[in-house]
Tab-separated table of N, CA, C and O in Angstrom:
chain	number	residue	atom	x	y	z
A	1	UNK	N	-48.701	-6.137	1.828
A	1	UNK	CA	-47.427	-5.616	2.260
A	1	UNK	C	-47.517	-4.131	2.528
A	1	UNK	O	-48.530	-3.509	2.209
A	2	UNK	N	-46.418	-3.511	3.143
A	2	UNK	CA	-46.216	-1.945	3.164
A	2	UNK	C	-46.196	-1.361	1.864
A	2	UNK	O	-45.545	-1.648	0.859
A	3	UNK	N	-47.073	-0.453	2.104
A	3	UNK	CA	-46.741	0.384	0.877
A	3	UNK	C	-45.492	1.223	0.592
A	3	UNK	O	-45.297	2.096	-0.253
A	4	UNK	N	-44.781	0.756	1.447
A	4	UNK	CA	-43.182	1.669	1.692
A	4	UNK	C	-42.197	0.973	1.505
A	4	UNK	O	-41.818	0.042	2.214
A	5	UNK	N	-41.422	1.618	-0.049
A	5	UNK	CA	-40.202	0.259	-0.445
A	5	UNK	C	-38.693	0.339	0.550
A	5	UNK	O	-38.914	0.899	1.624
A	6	UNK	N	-37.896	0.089	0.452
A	6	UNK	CA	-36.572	0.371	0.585
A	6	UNK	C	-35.884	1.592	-0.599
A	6	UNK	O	-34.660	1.660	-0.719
A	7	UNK	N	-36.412	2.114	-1.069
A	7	UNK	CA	-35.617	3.878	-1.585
A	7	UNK	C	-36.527	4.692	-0.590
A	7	UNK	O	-37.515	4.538	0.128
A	8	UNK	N	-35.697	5.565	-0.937
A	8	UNK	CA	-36.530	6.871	-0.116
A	8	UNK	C	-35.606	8.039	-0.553
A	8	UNK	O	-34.380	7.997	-0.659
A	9	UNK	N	-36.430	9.087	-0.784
A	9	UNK	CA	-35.752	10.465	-1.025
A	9	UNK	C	-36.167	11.222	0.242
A	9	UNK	O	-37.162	11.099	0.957
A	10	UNK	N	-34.922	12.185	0.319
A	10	UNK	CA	-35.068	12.824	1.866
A	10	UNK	C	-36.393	14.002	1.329
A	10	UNK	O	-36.522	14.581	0.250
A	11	UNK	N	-37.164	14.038	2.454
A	11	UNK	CA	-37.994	15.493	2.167
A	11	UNK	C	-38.116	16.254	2.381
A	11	UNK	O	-36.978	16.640	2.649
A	12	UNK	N	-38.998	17.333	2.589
A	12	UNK	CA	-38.275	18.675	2.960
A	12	UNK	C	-37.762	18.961	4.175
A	12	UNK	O	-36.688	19.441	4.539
A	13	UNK	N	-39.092	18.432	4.945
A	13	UNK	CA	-38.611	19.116	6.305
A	13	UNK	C	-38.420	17.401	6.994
A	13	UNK	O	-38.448	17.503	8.220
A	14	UNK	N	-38.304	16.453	6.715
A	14	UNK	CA	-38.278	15.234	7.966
A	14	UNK	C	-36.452	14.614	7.255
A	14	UNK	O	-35.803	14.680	6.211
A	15	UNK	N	-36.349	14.140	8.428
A	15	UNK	CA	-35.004	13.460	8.092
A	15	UNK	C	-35.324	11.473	7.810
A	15	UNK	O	-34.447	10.635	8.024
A	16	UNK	N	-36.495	11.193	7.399
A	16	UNK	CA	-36.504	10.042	7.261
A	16	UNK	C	-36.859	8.984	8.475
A	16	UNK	O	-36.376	7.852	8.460
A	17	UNK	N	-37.461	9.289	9.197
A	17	UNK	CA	-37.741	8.569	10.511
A	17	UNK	C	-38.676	7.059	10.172
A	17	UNK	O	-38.250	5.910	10.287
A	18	UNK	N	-39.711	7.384	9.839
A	18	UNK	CA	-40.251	6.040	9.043
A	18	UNK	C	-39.731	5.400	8.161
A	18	UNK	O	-39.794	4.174	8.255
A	19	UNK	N	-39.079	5.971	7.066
A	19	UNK	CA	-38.308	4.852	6.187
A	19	UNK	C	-36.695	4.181	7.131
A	19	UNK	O	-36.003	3.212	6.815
A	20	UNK	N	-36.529	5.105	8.278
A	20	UNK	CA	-35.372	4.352	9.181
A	20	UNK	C	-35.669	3.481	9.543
A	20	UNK	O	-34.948	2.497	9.376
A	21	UNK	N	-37.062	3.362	10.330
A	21	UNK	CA	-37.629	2.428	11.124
A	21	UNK	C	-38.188	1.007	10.457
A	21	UNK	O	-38.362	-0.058	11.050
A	22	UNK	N	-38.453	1.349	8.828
A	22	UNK	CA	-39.012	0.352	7.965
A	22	UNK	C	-37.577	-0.331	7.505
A	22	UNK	O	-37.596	-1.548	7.689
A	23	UNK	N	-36.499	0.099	7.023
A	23	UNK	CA	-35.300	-0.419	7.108
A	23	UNK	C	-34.847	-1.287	7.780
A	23	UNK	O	-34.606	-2.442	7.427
A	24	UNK	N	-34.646	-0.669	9.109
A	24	UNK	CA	-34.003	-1.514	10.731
A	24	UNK	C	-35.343	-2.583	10.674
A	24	UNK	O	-34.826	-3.688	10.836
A	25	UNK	N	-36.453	-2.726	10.559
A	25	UNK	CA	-37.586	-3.935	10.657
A	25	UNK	C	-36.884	-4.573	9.521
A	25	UNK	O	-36.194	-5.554	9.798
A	26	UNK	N	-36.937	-4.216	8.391
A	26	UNK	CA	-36.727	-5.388	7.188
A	26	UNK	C	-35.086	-5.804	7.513
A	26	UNK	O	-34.722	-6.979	7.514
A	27	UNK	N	-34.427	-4.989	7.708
A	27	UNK	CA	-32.932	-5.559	7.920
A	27	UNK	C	-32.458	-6.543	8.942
A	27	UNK	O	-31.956	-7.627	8.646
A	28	UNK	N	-32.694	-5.990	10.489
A	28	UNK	CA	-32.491	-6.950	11.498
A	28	UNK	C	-33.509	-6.784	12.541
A	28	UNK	O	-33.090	-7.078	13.661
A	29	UNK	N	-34.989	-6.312	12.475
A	29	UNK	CA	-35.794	-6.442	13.027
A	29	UNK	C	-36.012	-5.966	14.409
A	29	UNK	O	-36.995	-6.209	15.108
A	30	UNK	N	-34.500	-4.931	14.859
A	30	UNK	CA	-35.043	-4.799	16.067
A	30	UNK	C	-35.856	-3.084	15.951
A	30	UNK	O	-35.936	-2.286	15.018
A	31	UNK	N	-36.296	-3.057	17.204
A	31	UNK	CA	-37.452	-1.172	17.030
A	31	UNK	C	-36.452	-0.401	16.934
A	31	UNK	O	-35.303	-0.837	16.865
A	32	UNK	N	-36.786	1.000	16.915
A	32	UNK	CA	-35.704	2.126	17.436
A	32	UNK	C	-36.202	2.898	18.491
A	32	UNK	O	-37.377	3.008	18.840
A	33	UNK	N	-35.105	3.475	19.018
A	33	UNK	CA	-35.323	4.257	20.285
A	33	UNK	C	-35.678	5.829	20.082
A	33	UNK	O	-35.126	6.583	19.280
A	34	UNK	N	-36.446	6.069	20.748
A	34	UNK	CA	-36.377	7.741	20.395
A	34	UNK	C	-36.854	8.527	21.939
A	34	UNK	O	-37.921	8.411	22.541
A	35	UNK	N	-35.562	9.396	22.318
A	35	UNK	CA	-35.615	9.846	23.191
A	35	UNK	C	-35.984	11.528	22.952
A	35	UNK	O	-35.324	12.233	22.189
A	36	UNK	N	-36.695	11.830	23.434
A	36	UNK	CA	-36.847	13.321	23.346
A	36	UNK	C	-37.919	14.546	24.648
A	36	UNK	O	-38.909	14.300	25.337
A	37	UNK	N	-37.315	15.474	24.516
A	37	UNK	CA	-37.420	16.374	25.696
A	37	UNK	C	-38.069	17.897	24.489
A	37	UNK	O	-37.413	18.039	23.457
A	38	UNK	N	-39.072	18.714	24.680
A	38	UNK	CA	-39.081	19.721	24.063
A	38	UNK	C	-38.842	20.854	24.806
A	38	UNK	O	-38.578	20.744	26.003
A	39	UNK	N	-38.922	22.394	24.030
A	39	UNK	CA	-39.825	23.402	25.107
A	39	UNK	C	-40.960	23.316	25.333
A	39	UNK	O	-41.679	22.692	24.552
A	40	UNK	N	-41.523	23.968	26.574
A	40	UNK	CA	-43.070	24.445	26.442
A	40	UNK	C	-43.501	25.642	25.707
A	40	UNK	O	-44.620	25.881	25.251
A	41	UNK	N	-42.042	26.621	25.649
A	41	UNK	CA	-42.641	27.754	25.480
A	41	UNK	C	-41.233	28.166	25.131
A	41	UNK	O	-40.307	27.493	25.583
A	42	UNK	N	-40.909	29.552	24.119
A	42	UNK	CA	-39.485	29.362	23.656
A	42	UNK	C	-38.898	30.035	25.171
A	42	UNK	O	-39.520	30.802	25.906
A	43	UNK	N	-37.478	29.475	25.379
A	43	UNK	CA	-36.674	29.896	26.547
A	43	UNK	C	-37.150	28.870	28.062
A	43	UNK	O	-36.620	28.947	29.171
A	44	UNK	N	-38.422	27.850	27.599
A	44	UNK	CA	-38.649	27.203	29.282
A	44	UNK	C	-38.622	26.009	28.653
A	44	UNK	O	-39.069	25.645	27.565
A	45	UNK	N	-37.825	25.270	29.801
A	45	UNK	CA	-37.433	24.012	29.292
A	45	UNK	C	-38.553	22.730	29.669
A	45	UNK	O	-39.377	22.779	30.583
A	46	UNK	N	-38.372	21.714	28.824
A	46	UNK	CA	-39.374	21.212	29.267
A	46	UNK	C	-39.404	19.854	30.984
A	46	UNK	O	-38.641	18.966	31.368
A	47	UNK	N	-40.035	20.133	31.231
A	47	UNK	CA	-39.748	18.910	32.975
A	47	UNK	C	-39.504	17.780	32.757
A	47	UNK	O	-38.932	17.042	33.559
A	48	UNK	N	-40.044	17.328	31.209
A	48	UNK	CA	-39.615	15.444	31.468
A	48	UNK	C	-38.806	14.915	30.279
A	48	UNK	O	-38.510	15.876	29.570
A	49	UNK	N	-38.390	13.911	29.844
A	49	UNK	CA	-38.100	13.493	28.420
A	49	UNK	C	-38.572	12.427	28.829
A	49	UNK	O	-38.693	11.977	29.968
A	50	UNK	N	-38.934	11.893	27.480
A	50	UNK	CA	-39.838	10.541	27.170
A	50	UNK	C	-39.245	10.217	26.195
A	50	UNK	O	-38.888	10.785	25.163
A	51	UNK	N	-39.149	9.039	26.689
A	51	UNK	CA	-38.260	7.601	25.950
A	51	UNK	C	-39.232	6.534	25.412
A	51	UNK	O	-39.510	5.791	26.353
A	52	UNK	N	-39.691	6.258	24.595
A	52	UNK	CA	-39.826	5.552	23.407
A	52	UNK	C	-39.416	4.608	22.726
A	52	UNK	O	-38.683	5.051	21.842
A	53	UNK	N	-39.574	2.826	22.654
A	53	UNK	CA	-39.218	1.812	21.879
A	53	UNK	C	-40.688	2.013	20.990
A	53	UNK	O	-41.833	2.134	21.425
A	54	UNK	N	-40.222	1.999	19.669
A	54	UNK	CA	-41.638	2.003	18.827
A	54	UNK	C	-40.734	0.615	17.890
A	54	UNK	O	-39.524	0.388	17.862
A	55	UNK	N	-41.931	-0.156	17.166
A	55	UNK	CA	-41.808	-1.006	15.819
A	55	UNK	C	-43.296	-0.644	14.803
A	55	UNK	O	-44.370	-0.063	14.961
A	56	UNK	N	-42.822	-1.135	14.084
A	56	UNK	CA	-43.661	-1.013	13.026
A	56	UNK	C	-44.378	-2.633	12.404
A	56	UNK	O	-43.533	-3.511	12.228
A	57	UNK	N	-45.330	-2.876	12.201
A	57	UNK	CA	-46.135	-4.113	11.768
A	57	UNK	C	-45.964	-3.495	9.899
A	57	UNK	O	-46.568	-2.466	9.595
A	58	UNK	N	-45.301	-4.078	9.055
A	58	UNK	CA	-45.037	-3.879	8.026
A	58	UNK	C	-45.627	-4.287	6.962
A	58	UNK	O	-45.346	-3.890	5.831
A	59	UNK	N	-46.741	-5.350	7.318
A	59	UNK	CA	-47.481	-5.938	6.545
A	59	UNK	C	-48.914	-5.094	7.220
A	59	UNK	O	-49.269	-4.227	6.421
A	60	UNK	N	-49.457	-5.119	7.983
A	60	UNK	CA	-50.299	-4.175	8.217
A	60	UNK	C	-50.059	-2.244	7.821
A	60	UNK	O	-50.808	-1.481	7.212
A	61	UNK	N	-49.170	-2.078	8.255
A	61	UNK	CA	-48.818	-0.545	8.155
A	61	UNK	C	-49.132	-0.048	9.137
A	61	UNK	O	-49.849	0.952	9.107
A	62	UNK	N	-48.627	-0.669	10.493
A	62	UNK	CA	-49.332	0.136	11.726
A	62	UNK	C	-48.613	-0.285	12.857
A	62	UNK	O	-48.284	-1.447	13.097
A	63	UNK	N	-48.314	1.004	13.746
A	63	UNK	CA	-47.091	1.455	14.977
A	63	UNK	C	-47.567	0.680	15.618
A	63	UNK	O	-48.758	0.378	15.694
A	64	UNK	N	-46.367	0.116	16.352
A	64	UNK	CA	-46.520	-0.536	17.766
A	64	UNK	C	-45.519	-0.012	18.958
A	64	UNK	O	-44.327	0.245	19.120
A	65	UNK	N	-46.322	-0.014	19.433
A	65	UNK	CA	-45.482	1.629	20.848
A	65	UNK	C	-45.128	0.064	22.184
A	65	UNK	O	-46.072	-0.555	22.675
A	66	UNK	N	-43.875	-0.216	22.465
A	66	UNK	CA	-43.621	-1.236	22.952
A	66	UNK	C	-42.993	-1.027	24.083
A	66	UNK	O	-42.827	-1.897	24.938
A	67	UNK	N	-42.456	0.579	24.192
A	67	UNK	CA	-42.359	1.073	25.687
A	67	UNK	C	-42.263	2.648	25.549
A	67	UNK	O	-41.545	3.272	24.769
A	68	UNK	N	-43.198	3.174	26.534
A	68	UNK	CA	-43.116	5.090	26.748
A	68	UNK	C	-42.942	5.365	27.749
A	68	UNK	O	-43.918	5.105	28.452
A	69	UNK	N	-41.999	5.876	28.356
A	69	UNK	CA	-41.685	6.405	29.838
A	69	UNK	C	-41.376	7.296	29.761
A	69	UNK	O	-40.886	7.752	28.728
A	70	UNK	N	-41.534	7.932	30.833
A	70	UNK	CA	-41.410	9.715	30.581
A	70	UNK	C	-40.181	9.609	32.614
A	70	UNK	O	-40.194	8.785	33.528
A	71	UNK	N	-39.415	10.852	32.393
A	71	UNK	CA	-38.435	10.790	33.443
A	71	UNK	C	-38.203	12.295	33.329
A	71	UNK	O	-38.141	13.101	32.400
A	72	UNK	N	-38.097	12.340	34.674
A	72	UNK	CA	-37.624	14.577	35.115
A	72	UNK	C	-36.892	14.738	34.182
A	72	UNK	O	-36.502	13.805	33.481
A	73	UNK	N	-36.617	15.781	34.031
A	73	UNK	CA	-35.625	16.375	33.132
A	73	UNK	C	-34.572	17.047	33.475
A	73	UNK	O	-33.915	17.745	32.703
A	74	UNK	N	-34.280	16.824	35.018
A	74	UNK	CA	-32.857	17.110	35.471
A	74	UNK	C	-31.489	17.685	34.693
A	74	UNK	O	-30.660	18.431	35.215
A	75	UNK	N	-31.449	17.232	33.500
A	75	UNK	CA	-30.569	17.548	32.738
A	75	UNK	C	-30.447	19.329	32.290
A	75	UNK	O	-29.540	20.110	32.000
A	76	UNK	N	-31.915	19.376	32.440
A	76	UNK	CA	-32.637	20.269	31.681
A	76	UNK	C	-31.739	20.538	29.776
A	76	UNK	O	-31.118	21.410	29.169
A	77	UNK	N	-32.271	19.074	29.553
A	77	UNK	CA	-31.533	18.545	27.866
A	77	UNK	C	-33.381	18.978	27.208
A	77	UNK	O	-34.505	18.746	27.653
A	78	UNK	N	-32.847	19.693	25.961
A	78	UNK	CA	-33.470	19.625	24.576
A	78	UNK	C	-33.267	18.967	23.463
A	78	UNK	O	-32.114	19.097	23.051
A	79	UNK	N	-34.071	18.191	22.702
A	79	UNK	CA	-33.758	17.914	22.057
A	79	UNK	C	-34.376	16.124	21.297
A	79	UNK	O	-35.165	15.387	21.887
A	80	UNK	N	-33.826	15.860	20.103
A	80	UNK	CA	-34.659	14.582	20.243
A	80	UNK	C	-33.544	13.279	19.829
A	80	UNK	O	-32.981	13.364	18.738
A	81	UNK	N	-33.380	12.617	20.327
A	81	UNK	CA	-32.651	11.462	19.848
A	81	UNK	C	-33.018	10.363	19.260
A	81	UNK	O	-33.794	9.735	19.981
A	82	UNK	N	-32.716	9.651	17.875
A	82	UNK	CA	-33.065	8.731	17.685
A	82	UNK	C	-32.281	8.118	17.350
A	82	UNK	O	-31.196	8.629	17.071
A	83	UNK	N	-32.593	6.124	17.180
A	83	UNK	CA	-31.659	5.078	17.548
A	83	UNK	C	-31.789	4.153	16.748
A	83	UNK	O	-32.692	3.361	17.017
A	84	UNK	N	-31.129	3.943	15.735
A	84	UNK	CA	-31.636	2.586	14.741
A	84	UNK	C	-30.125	1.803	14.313
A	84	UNK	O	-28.956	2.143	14.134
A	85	UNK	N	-30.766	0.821	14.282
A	85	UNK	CA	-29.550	-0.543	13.738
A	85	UNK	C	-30.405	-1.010	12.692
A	85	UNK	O	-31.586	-1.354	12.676
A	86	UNK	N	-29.531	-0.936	11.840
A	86	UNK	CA	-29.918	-1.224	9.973
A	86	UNK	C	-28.729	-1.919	9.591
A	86	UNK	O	-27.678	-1.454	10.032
A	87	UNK	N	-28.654	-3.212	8.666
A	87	UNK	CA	-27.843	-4.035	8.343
A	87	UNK	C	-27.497	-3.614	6.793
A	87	UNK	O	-28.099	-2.903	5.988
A	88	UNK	N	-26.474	-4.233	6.731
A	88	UNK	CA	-26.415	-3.922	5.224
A	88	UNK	C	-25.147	-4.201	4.872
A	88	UNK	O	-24.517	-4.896	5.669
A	89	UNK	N	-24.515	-3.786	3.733
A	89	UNK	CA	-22.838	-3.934	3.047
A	89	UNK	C	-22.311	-2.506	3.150
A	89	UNK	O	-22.494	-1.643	2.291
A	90	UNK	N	-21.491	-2.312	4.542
A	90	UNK	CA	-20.755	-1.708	4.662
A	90	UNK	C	-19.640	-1.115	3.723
A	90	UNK	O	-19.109	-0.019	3.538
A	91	UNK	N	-19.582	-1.971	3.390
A	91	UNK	CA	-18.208	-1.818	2.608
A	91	UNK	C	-18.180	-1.355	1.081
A	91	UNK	O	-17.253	-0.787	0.503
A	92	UNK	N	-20.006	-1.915	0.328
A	92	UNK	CA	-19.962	-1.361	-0.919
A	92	UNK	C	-20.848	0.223	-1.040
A	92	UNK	O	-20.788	1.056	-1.945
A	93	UNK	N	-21.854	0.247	0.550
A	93	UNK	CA	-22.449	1.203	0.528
A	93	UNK	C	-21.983	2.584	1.533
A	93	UNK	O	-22.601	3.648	1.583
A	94	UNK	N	-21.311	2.399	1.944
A	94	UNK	CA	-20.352	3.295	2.934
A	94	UNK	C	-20.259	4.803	2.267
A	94	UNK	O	-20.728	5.781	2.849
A	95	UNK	N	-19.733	4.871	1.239
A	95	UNK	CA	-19.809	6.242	0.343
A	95	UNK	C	-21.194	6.999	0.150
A	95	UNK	O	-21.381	8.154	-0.233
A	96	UNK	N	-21.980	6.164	0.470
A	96	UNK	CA	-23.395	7.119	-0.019
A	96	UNK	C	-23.996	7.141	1.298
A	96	UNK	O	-24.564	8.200	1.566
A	97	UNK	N	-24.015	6.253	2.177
A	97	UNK	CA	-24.056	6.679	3.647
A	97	UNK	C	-22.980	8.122	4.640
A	97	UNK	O	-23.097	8.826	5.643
A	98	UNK	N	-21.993	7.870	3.516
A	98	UNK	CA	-21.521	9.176	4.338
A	98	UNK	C	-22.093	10.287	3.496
A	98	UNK	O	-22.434	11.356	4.002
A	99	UNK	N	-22.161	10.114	2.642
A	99	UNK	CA	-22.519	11.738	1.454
A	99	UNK	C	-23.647	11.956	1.851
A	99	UNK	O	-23.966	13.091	2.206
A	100	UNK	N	-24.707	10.679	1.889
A	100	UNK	CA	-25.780	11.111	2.627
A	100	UNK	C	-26.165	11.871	4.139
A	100	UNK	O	-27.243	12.346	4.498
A	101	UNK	N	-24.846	11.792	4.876
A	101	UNK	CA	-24.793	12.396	5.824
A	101	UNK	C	-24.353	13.867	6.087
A	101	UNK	O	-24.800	14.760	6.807
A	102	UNK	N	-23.150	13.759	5.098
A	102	UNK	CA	-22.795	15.237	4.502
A	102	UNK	C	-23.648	15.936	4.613
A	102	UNK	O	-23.892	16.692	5.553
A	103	UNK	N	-24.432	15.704	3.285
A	103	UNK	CA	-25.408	16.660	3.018
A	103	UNK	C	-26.725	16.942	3.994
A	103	UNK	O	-27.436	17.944	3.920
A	104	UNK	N	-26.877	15.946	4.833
A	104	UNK	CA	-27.960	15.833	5.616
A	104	UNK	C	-27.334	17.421	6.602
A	104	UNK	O	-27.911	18.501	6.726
A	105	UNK	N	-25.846	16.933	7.213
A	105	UNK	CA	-25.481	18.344	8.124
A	105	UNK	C	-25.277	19.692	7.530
A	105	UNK	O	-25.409	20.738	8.166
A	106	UNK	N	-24.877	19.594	6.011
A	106	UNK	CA	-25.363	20.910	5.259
A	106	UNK	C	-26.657	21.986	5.275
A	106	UNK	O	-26.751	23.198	5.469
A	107	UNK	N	-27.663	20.837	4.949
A	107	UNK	CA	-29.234	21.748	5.256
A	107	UNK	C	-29.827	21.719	6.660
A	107	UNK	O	-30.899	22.227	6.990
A	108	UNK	N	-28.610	20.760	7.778
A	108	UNK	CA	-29.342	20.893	8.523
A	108	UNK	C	-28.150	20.984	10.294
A	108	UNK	O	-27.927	20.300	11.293
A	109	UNK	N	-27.703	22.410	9.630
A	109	UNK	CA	-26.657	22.275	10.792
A	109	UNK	C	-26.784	22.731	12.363
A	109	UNK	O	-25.870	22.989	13.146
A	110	UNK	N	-28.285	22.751	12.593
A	110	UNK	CA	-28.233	22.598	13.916
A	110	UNK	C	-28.595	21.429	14.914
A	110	UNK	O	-28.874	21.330	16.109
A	111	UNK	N	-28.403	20.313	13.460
A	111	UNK	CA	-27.970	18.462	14.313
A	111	UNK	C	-27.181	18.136	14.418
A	111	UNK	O	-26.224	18.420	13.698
A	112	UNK	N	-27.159	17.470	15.239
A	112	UNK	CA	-25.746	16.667	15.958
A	112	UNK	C	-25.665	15.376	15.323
A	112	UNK	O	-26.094	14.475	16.044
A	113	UNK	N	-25.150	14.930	13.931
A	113	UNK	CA	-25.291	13.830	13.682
A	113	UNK	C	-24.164	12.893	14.236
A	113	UNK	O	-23.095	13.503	14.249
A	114	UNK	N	-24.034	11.377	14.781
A	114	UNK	CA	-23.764	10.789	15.078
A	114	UNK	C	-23.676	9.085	14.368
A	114	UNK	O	-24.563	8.250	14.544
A	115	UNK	N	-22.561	8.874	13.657
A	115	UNK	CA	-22.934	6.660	13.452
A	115	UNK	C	-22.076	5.923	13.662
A	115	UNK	O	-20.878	5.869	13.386
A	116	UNK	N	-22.767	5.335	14.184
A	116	UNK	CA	-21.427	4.402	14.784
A	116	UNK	C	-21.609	2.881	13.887
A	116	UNK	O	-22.698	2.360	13.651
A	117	UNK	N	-20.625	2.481	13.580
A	117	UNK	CA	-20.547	1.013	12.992
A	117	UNK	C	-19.883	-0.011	13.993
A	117	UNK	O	-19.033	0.187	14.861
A	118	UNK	N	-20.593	-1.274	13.572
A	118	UNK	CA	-20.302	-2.344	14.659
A	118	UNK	C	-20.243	-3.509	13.654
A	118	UNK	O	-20.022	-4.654	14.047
């Protein structure tokens, strides 16, 4: 199996991207999206963003890159987006999903956090 349970403590500098992605696999199995555009250089924007379906093989421990496309950057957008659907009990875990979010925009207020429930 993965050596990666379902807890996770946030760390210093990552917001949890692998334990998201190990979640959304064990919960409802679909990948996540991750869209992102950088600089090259501070003040020049970068020409393309590349879009990204990744999964994870959970019993092996090893990425599976299932689509990468890269597109102009017309927007001229920075930045990185990511996309996960994770199942769970809304209703008993809702409070620590938001506190967890709280605090996530506390140490880290130059993200745009975003969740939507369905």
């Amino acid at each position: 199996g993965s050596k990666y349970g379902v807890r996770q403590t946030r760390g210093k500098f990552g917001l949890g991207a692998k334990m998201a992605l190990i979640w959304s696999k064990k919960s409802t199995g679909v990948p996540i999206k991750i869209t992102t555009a950088h600089m090259k250089k501070p003040g020049t924007i970068g020409s393309h963003i590349s879009n990204c379906v990744l999964d994870i093989d959970i019993y092996k421990n090893a990425p599976k890159i299932i689509e990468h496309t890269k597109k102009i950057n017309n927007e001229k957008w920075v930045g990185t987006m990511f996309e996960v659907l994770i199942a769970g009990n809304w209703t008993t875990y809702k409070a620590r999903i938001v506190q967890y979010l709280q605090q996530l925009a506390i140490i880290t207020p130059y993200v745009q956090l975003e969740l939507t429930y369905q």
